[in-house]
């Protein structure tokens, strides 16, 4: 058996450590207990944009090391619901305020819940191209699938029953840079 020992490995330019296509370059993790509680959230029933929805959480700053890498954005499952039948399901998106990087929605039928209320269980597992090598603070925004803003919405919090303790509502967020 052979052993290779080295002190450093550099790319052909001699400036950076090399990256291999498909390899993990860096991983950023954070936790949030952010909530929206009985608020009016922005609605939209057309194509989503980078400014759609209402801000729920701003991530800590992340700087990709390479401009040609892929980024993988993942979260734990986030609950969203309404306490009055005012909207038609929920969506969530990841943006920097200018570019829409990821979007998703979860529409559990309103007929599943008492009073025809809408509820969603949202999780991100989206990859997208690196925006370059500048720092950005990504935002997670929530909205409803209706025209106009609608009241009585909750994200990552129960309504009045408060069965769930705040420590159980800790949402994990991971941003992973993968060699391109």
C-alpha positions as MATLAB code, in Angstrom:
seq = 'XXXXXXXXXXXXXXXXXXXXXXXXXXXXXXXXXXXXXXXXXXXXXXXXXXXXXXXXXXXXXXXXXXXXXXXXXXXXXXXXXXXXXXXXXXXXXXXXXXXXXXXXXXXXXXXXXXXXXXXXXXXXXXXXXXXXXXXXXXXXXXXXXXXXXXXXXXXXXXXXXXXXXXXXXXXXXXXXXXXX';
ca = [
       0.000    0.000    0.000;
       1.212    3.539   -0.825;
       0.741    6.784    1.042;
       0.827   10.250   -0.499;
       1.571   13.141    1.821;
       1.441   16.781    0.736;
       1.358   20.133    2.514;
      -0.708   22.010   -0.084;
      -2.482   21.472   -3.365;
      -3.014   24.420   -5.694;
      -4.795   24.847   -8.992;
      -2.875   25.515  -12.208;
      -2.890   29.276  -11.566;
      -1.303   28.699   -8.158;
      -3.826   30.953   -6.418;
      -6.627   28.748   -5.110;
      -7.120   25.271   -3.911;
      -8.462   23.219   -6.801;
     -12.035   22.082   -7.056;
     -13.240   18.938   -8.690;
     -16.489   18.927  -10.626;
     -19.213   17.567   -8.344;
     -17.157   17.849   -5.161;
     -18.297   19.851   -2.167;
     -16.377   23.119   -1.926;
     -18.002   24.610    1.170;
     -21.051   24.159    3.372;
     -22.848   26.947    5.236;
     -25.434   26.048    7.882;
     -27.652   28.113   10.119;
     -30.768   27.777   12.239;
     -33.717   30.120   12.478;
     -36.824   30.293   14.605;
     -38.229   33.146   12.493;
     -42.010   33.377   12.428;
     -44.797   35.286   10.794;
     -47.733   35.364   13.195;
     -51.240   36.409   12.150;
     -49.894   38.737    9.472;
     -51.068   39.946    6.099;
     -48.851   38.409    3.419;
     -48.480   39.435   -0.184;
     -50.382   37.345   -2.669;
     -49.775   36.558   -6.301;
     -51.521   34.273   -8.770;
     -49.205   34.995  -11.713;
     -45.542   34.138  -12.380;
     -43.458   34.731   -9.249;
     -40.680   37.329   -9.252;
     -37.754   38.128   -6.930;
     -39.950   40.560   -4.978;
     -43.012   38.306   -4.609;
     -44.301   37.428   -1.151;
     -43.438   38.722    2.307;
     -39.997   38.427    3.926;
     -39.788   35.600    6.473;
     -36.014   35.169    6.996;
     -32.760   36.728    5.769;
     -29.878   34.260    5.705;
     -26.400   35.087    6.931;
     -24.019   36.276    4.236;
     -22.695   33.602    1.848;
     -19.839   34.043   -0.634;
     -19.273   31.410   -3.333;
     -15.595   30.694   -3.935;
     -16.050   30.038   -7.652;
     -18.283   31.658  -10.266;
     -18.829   28.412  -12.188;
     -20.032   26.287   -9.277;
     -23.518   25.109   -8.386;
     -25.260   26.057   -5.157;
     -27.620   23.723   -3.321;
     -30.128   25.431   -1.026;
     -31.918   23.192    1.500;
     -34.221   23.730    4.472;
     -36.094   21.718    7.027;
     -39.849   21.563    6.479;
     -41.528   24.880    7.224;
     -45.228   25.062    8.038;
     -47.490   27.799    6.708;
     -51.226   28.189    7.247;
     -54.092   30.615    7.558;
     -56.570   31.031   10.424;
     -59.276   32.517    8.208;
     -60.290   31.306    4.758;
     -58.727   34.290    2.976;
     -56.354   32.828    0.349;
     -55.629   29.841   -1.885;
     -52.516   28.060   -0.624;
     -48.987   29.246    0.025;
     -45.732   29.592   -1.899;
     -42.158   30.291   -0.823;
     -39.137   31.531   -2.703;
     -35.415   32.190   -2.321;
     -34.151   35.517   -3.628;
     -31.563   38.221   -3.104;
     -34.212   40.834   -3.882;
     -33.166   40.998   -7.538;
     -32.834   37.394   -8.737;
     -35.302   34.576   -8.070;
     -33.155   31.511   -7.299;
     -35.759   28.970   -6.172;
     -39.506   28.718   -5.689;
     -41.880   26.101   -4.379;
     -45.377   25.623   -3.098;
     -47.249   23.021   -1.162;
     -50.970   23.005   -1.479;
     -52.692   20.615    0.855;
     -56.312   20.795   -0.255;
     -58.354   23.300    1.696;
     -61.050   20.641    2.036;
     -58.628   18.671    4.254;
     -58.928   21.201    7.067;
     -61.814   22.381    9.192;
     -63.300   25.627    7.871;
     -61.685   25.215    4.434;
     -58.444   26.734    5.707;
     -55.254   26.420    3.656;
     -52.062   24.876    5.029;
     -48.713   24.048    3.445;
     -45.560   22.197    4.323;
     -42.645   23.781    2.479;
     -39.053   22.578    2.123;
     -36.341   23.672   -0.278;
     -33.978   21.272   -2.024;
     -33.023   23.397   -5.016;
     -29.802   23.812   -6.983;
     -28.894   26.826   -9.081;
     -25.832   28.416  -10.687;
     -23.450   30.482   -8.565;
     -24.030   34.237   -8.906;
     -20.264   34.868   -8.888;
     -17.900   35.398   -5.986;
     -19.566   38.285   -4.178;
     -21.299   37.988   -0.808;
     -25.110   37.834   -0.721;
     -27.712   37.461    1.985;
     -30.436   35.264    0.545;
     -34.019   35.861    1.643;
     -36.807   33.347    2.120;
     -40.169   34.912    1.316;
     -43.682   33.487    1.738;
     -46.865   34.431   -0.054;
     -50.313   33.188   -0.908;
     -51.661   32.031   -4.247;
     -54.270   34.777   -4.531;
     -54.588   38.211   -6.005;
     -53.619   40.839   -3.437;
     -52.472   40.651    0.150;
     -54.424   38.448    2.565;
     -54.677   38.520    6.353;
     -54.537   35.779    8.997;
     -51.359   33.996    7.860;
     -48.762   32.139    9.908;
     -45.324   30.762    9.022;
     -43.414   28.444   11.370;
     -45.846   28.988   14.235;
     -49.176   27.536   15.325;
     -52.114   29.917   15.519;
     -53.890   30.323   18.857;
     -53.413   26.789   20.232;
     -49.608   27.181   20.648;
     -49.054   23.411   21.094;
     -45.590   23.660   19.570;
     -42.822   25.053   21.787;
     -40.503   27.583   20.113;
     -37.482   25.263   20.373;
     -39.227   22.686   18.181;
     -39.682   25.268   15.431;
     -35.966   25.593   14.710;
     -35.527   25.459   10.937;
     -32.209   24.285    9.492;
     -30.886   26.044    6.398;
     -27.949   24.729    4.352;
     -26.207   26.381    1.415;
     -23.707   24.051   -0.226;
     -21.280   25.027   -2.992;
     -20.528   22.211   -5.426;
     -17.724   22.273   -8.006;
     -18.930   23.011  -11.529;
];
